[in-house]
Amino acid sequence: MSAHAGPVGLPIDGRERATRAGWSFPARNPSTGEKLWDLPDAGPEDAQDAVEAAWRAVHATGWSTDGPMRLKALLGFQEALLAESDRLVELLATETGVPVALRSVHVDEPVAALHSGPGRADPKVTTVITPATSPLAAALAEVRRAVVAGGAVVLKPAPEAARAAIEVGRIALDFLPRGVLNVVVTRDVDVAIGLTVDRRVDEVAFTGSEVVAERVRDAATRARKQVRTDTGHPVSIRAKDDADLEAVVARAAVAVATNAGQACRIPTSVVVPALRYMDARTAAIRAMDSVVVGDPLDPATLCGPLRSPVARDRVLRYVALAESEGADVARGGRALDRPGWWVPPTVIGGVARDSRLVTEELLGPVLMVVTESRTSPSARA
């Protein structure tokens, strides 16, 4: 773990510090609902301090012009992250429910890619906003992009994944110069938006839902910032009427159950020929039953809890919508009777192709089985 021990603070301008107003909020374990620790809750002044530190690093030091120094700093940072990778994996599993079995995608590969690929042509101050579904992968990709080009980052992680982001910032204190990587944790949407419109920020990189991305794009564009967004969307795949249908359905089921469906661009629905519907339904149920649901710290687990009670309730509302539309909840669909925020792998059949369950991003362990011919009653009217 980082040498910067003690109460959790915000890594800003080369040191770890409390928020100016002393605000904090409790983080809770999604597996149990129990309190884990208190996290700093930044206000506008903290955000302004972080942006100022990033601006100085780019414009008032030799960071942006000294390529050898940047390479040495980045390699040292990468080596330290590799040494602390087990700790980062544990933090992600504890605070977000990402199973340790998925460490390769969420930690190992992003760390390994830190020094690979070209950087930007010019150094910039970048506000990076990351989601709880893939917090470190998105953050480290943007840090690499900025550092290689001599830029600096203000990282605003999702509150549900803030502790791991803070730990990355803590580690960076020992290897990156002051202001190159600053971490601002906040639950205040206006503080987050302020990070996108500050005059000292050159660009905004956002990863997350399309709904939030639209607001970020609007604010940043009006402030004449460069904007890059990476948003999720539902994926529907078509299974042909042949011997591979059951295998296609089974792979989709396991993919959407992994990490409780909290990932972008995974297959959330499969469209099958009407005559093969029962075959597809059976294959989906069988595959879901094979997925290990349990403690994300257990290497055997593929499906952990939802990251928050809000995320769990959102999934359950979609299940209720399916039932109201006359769909068949063939497996799961109810919160598990245990502490924490759990929804088991779920199969819903008989879903219309134009249903919101198919056209919207659900972000839960739910697979819809859709027949080619079925549309909603409103569409046929």
XYZ file of C-alpha atoms in Angstrom:
381
model
C 0.000 0.000 0.000
C 1.061 3.609 -0.435
C 3.411 5.028 2.165
C 0.850 7.813 2.671
C -1.087 6.139 5.468
C -3.641 7.606 7.871
C -7.107 9.117 7.297
C -8.210 9.133 3.695
C -7.717 12.514 2.035
C -7.672 13.980 -1.457
C -4.395 13.693 -3.401
C -4.153 17.264 -4.718
C -1.080 19.282 -5.681
C 1.453 16.750 -4.459
C -0.005 15.997 -1.043
C -2.947 14.286 0.578
C -5.305 16.713 2.272
C -8.699 16.987 3.870
C -11.447 18.915 2.129
C -11.508 22.632 2.888
C -14.938 22.354 4.502
C -14.150 19.098 6.272
C -16.978 17.265 4.523
C -17.058 13.492 4.182
C -19.468 10.666 3.476
C -19.566 6.980 4.429
C -18.692 4.296 1.899
C -20.584 1.028 2.294
C -19.746 -2.523 1.335
C -22.167 -3.568 -1.443
C -21.903 -7.188 -0.309
C -23.139 -6.454 3.216
C -24.353 -2.860 3.383
C -21.941 -2.251 6.264
C -19.885 0.911 6.542
C -16.357 0.574 5.220
C -14.813 3.999 5.834
C -15.399 7.727 5.464
C -14.414 9.407 2.216
C -13.681 13.099 1.599
C -16.543 14.951 -0.102
C -15.003 17.788 -2.088
C -16.575 21.196 -2.532
C -16.000 23.925 -5.133
C -12.821 25.223 -3.464
C -11.225 21.768 -3.510
C -12.047 21.397 -7.198
C -10.536 24.790 -7.960
C -7.370 23.875 -6.057
C -7.026 20.693 -8.106
C -7.470 22.482 -11.419
C -4.992 25.181 -10.421
C -2.441 22.523 -9.481
C -2.889 20.772 -12.830
C -2.601 24.071 -14.727
C 0.643 24.964 -12.918
C 2.125 21.542 -13.625
C 1.545 22.020 -17.354
C 2.270 25.740 -17.743
C 4.611 26.749 -14.912
C 7.081 23.841 -14.673
C 9.316 21.850 -17.005
C 6.969 18.853 -16.967
C 5.481 19.487 -20.408
C 8.865 19.838 -22.123
C 10.988 17.182 -20.392
C 10.197 13.909 -22.130
C 12.846 11.773 -20.362
C 11.590 12.947 -16.961
C 8.032 12.026 -17.901
C 9.047 8.559 -19.077
C 10.996 7.891 -15.893
C 8.089 9.105 -13.750
C 5.542 7.032 -15.646
C 7.628 3.852 -15.448
C 8.138 4.328 -11.713
C 4.409 4.915 -11.250
C 3.623 1.797 -13.269
C 6.063 -0.314 -11.260
C 4.485 0.868 -8.009
C 0.990 0.094 -9.282
C 2.134 -3.404 -10.235
C 3.512 -3.892 -6.740
C 0.211 -2.748 -5.236
C -2.065 -4.502 -7.728
C -3.324 -7.054 -5.209
C -4.356 -4.239 -2.906
C -6.141 -2.407 -5.731
C -7.984 -5.578 -6.719
C -9.093 -6.034 -3.111
C -10.253 -2.426 -2.866
C -12.338 -2.721 -6.032
C -13.940 -5.944 -4.832
C -14.677 -4.474 -1.425
C -16.095 -1.107 -2.444
C -17.740 -1.891 -5.809
C -18.317 -5.659 -5.801
C -16.119 -6.328 -8.843
C -15.057 -9.983 -8.376
C -11.337 -10.575 -7.946
C -11.652 -13.148 -10.738
C -11.962 -10.185 -13.128
C -8.722 -8.523 -12.032
C -7.124 -8.881 -15.445
C -9.602 -6.539 -17.159
C -10.057 -4.136 -14.261
C -6.493 -3.792 -12.946
C -3.733 -5.857 -14.568
C -4.279 -4.914 -18.209
C -4.807 -1.164 -17.548
C -1.628 -1.025 -15.468
C 0.352 -2.966 -18.080
C -0.795 -0.537 -20.796
C 0.338 2.568 -18.934
C 3.472 3.181 -20.991
C 2.201 1.836 -24.319
C 0.963 3.704 -27.363
C 1.428 7.305 -28.537
C 0.539 10.343 -26.480
C -1.291 13.461 -27.539
C 0.449 16.020 -29.694
C 0.218 18.774 -27.074
C 0.037 18.932 -23.260
C -3.359 19.697 -21.786
C -5.214 19.957 -18.509
C -7.834 17.208 -18.618
C -10.799 16.604 -16.353
C -11.430 12.852 -16.285
C -14.804 11.576 -15.041
C -15.011 7.816 -14.522
C -17.826 5.379 -13.651
C -18.153 2.787 -10.898
C -18.450 0.008 -13.482
C -14.865 0.259 -14.779
C -13.169 2.852 -12.587
C -9.453 2.129 -12.789
C -9.345 0.985 -16.408
C -10.892 4.234 -17.624
C -8.828 6.394 -15.265
C -5.444 4.849 -16.053
C -6.020 5.060 -19.798
C -6.588 8.808 -19.495
C -3.662 9.288 -17.119
C -1.375 7.570 -19.628
C -2.688 9.741 -22.451
C -2.056 12.928 -20.497
C 1.288 12.053 -18.920
C 2.935 10.848 -22.118
C 2.132 14.208 -23.723
C 3.174 16.324 -20.744
C -0.345 17.077 -19.566
C -2.024 16.827 -16.186
C -5.239 15.269 -14.905
C -8.000 16.103 -12.471
C -9.687 12.768 -11.828
C -13.299 12.729 -10.606
C -14.239 9.101 -9.850
C -17.738 7.818 -9.149
C -18.379 7.993 -5.379
C -18.936 4.206 -5.269
C -15.394 3.635 -6.577
C -13.602 6.522 -4.914
C -11.337 4.658 -2.513
C -9.442 2.787 -5.221
C -9.041 6.032 -7.204
C -7.682 7.791 -4.128
C -5.192 4.962 -3.611
C -3.958 5.394 -7.196
C -3.562 9.097 -6.488
C -1.694 8.324 -3.274
C 0.742 6.080 -5.124
C 1.249 8.772 -7.755
C 2.393 11.245 -5.083
C 5.693 9.368 -4.880
C 6.382 9.309 -8.627
C 4.576 12.091 -10.495
C 5.424 15.762 -9.919
C 3.041 18.023 -8.030
C -0.245 18.620 -9.781
C 0.155 16.022 -12.518
C -2.515 13.734 -11.027
C -5.138 15.174 -8.699
C -8.139 13.248 -7.371
C -11.387 15.032 -6.519
C -14.086 12.906 -4.871
C -17.494 14.537 -4.627
C -21.172 13.678 -4.466
C -22.098 17.187 -5.625
C -23.057 17.200 -9.296
C -22.458 20.943 -9.519
C -18.880 20.491 -8.300
C -18.352 17.847 -10.968
C -19.816 20.097 -13.649
C -17.565 22.904 -12.408
C -14.577 20.722 -13.276
C -15.768 20.615 -16.889
C -16.231 24.370 -17.384
C -13.258 25.831 -15.497
C -11.339 28.186 -17.803
C -8.039 26.424 -16.985
C -9.314 23.047 -18.213
C -8.570 22.265 -21.859
C -10.548 19.078 -22.331
C -12.983 16.724 -20.647
C -12.930 12.930 -20.888
C -16.080 11.199 -19.659
C -16.869 7.494 -19.356
C -20.330 6.440 -18.237
C -24.005 6.550 -19.113
C -25.348 8.404 -22.129
C -27.745 10.377 -19.925
C -24.937 11.896 -17.842
C -22.697 12.222 -20.891
C -25.279 14.472 -22.526
C -25.138 16.899 -19.621
C -21.345 16.816 -19.538
C -21.120 17.392 -23.298
C -23.541 20.302 -23.116
C -21.717 22.052 -20.279
C -18.219 21.465 -21.664
C -19.136 22.403 -25.226
C -20.696 25.673 -24.113
C -17.462 26.361 -22.229
C -15.545 25.644 -25.473
C -13.729 22.596 -24.175
C -12.704 19.581 -26.195
C -14.896 16.678 -25.140
C -14.372 12.936 -25.448
C -17.051 10.566 -24.206
C -17.228 6.800 -23.981
C -20.787 5.748 -23.223
C -22.456 2.410 -22.830
C -25.411 1.167 -24.806
C -27.461 -2.022 -24.907
C -26.256 -4.768 -27.220
C -28.650 -7.195 -28.848
C -27.351 -10.254 -30.675
C -29.181 -12.541 -33.083
C -28.987 -16.302 -32.670
C -29.611 -18.189 -35.896
C -31.860 -21.189 -36.235
C -29.050 -23.725 -36.235
C -27.103 -25.963 -33.886
C -25.132 -23.010 -32.464
C -28.199 -21.215 -31.081
C -27.929 -22.679 -27.603
C -24.206 -21.941 -27.382
C -24.746 -18.324 -28.459
C -27.472 -17.850 -25.861
C -25.386 -19.473 -23.123
C -22.374 -17.231 -23.836
C -24.570 -14.142 -23.716
C -26.095 -15.246 -20.407
C -22.717 -15.762 -18.733
C -21.412 -12.458 -20.124
C -24.311 -10.438 -18.731
C -24.200 -12.224 -15.357
C -20.474 -11.590 -14.910
C -19.880 -8.696 -12.486
C -23.674 -8.513 -12.108
C -23.969 -7.066 -15.616
C -22.140 -3.884 -14.658
C -20.199 -3.346 -17.854
C -20.570 -1.554 -21.150
C -21.361 -3.136 -24.482
C -22.236 -6.618 -23.265
C -25.095 -8.614 -24.824
C -28.229 -7.881 -22.810
C -30.717 -9.486 -25.190
C -30.728 -12.296 -27.730
C -33.149 -12.437 -30.624
C -34.127 -15.985 -31.571
C -36.479 -17.610 -34.077
C -39.935 -18.143 -32.606
C -39.705 -21.904 -33.133
C -36.510 -22.065 -31.045
C -37.703 -19.848 -28.217
C -38.033 -22.628 -25.628
C -34.598 -23.991 -26.571
C -33.101 -20.541 -26.065
C -34.954 -20.005 -22.788
C -33.722 -23.333 -21.440
C -30.137 -22.621 -22.532
C -30.201 -19.214 -20.840
C -31.518 -20.654 -17.564
C -28.966 -23.453 -17.578
C -26.110 -21.007 -18.198
C -27.291 -18.601 -15.501
C -27.514 -21.458 -13.008
C -23.841 -22.242 -13.675
C -22.660 -18.754 -12.681
C -21.200 -18.601 -9.175
C -22.878 -15.842 -7.141
C -21.119 -14.814 -3.963
C -18.392 -12.924 -2.168
C -16.442 -10.864 -4.737
C -13.270 -11.627 -2.782
C -13.719 -15.346 -3.554
C -11.797 -16.274 -6.744
C -14.651 -18.613 -7.763
C -17.230 -15.791 -7.871
C -18.292 -14.314 -11.208
C -21.427 -12.453 -10.084
C -21.147 -10.191 -7.060
C -23.553 -7.549 -5.738
C -24.787 -4.440 -7.493
C -22.587 -1.472 -6.652
C -25.247 0.483 -4.717
C -28.858 0.274 -3.524
C -29.753 2.715 -6.290
C -28.247 0.369 -8.895
C -30.073 -2.623 -7.390
C -33.415 -0.843 -7.318
C -32.938 0.310 -10.905
C -32.566 -3.305 -12.031
C -35.633 -4.359 -10.044
C -37.691 -1.583 -11.654
C -36.814 -2.976 -15.075
C -37.920 -6.428 -13.923
C -41.207 -4.913 -12.754
C -41.563 -3.262 -16.166
C -41.079 -6.635 -17.842
C -43.824 -8.140 -15.706
C -46.162 -5.251 -16.503
C -45.586 -5.926 -20.210
C -46.518 -9.591 -19.799
C -42.984 -10.947 -20.146
C -41.904 -14.212 -18.531
C -39.430 -13.855 -15.644
C -38.066 -17.358 -16.051
C -35.238 -17.188 -13.536
C -34.273 -14.731 -10.757
C -35.740 -11.254 -10.881
C -36.006 -10.692 -7.117
C -33.549 -9.191 -4.652
C -31.720 -11.886 -2.736
C -32.661 -12.166 0.932
C -29.284 -11.227 2.345
C -27.520 -8.050 3.484
C -26.163 -5.888 0.690
C -27.450 -5.153 -2.785
C -27.935 -8.412 -4.610
C -29.928 -9.434 -7.682
C -29.306 -13.000 -8.922
C -28.651 -13.890 -12.567
C -32.014 -13.366 -14.247
C -33.633 -14.567 -17.449
C -36.652 -12.782 -18.905
C -38.409 -14.321 -21.894
C -41.116 -13.107 -24.211
C -39.767 -9.563 -24.329
C -40.825 -7.347 -27.237
C -38.038 -6.102 -29.491
C -39.079 -2.475 -28.935
C -39.393 -2.798 -25.159
C -37.350 -0.446 -23.009
C -35.694 -3.551 -21.576
C -34.088 -4.072 -24.978
C -33.498 -0.464 -26.032
C -32.114 0.924 -22.751
C -28.950 0.078 -20.822
C -30.007 -1.991 -17.812
C -26.631 -2.573 -16.080
C -27.713 -5.686 -14.209
C -27.366 -9.487 -14.446
C -30.411 -9.793 -16.691
C -30.697 -11.432 -20.120
C -33.746 -10.872 -22.303
C -34.783 -13.618 -24.720
C -36.634 -12.006 -27.618
C -38.453 -13.763 -30.450
C -38.033 -12.337 -33.929
C -41.723 -11.717 -34.474
C -42.726 -10.165 -31.156
C -43.336 -6.418 -30.813
C -45.163 -4.505 -28.119
C -48.944 -4.035 -28.319
C -48.489 -0.280 -28.752
C -46.297 -0.852 -31.816
C -48.922 -3.088 -33.419
C -51.794 -0.686 -32.743
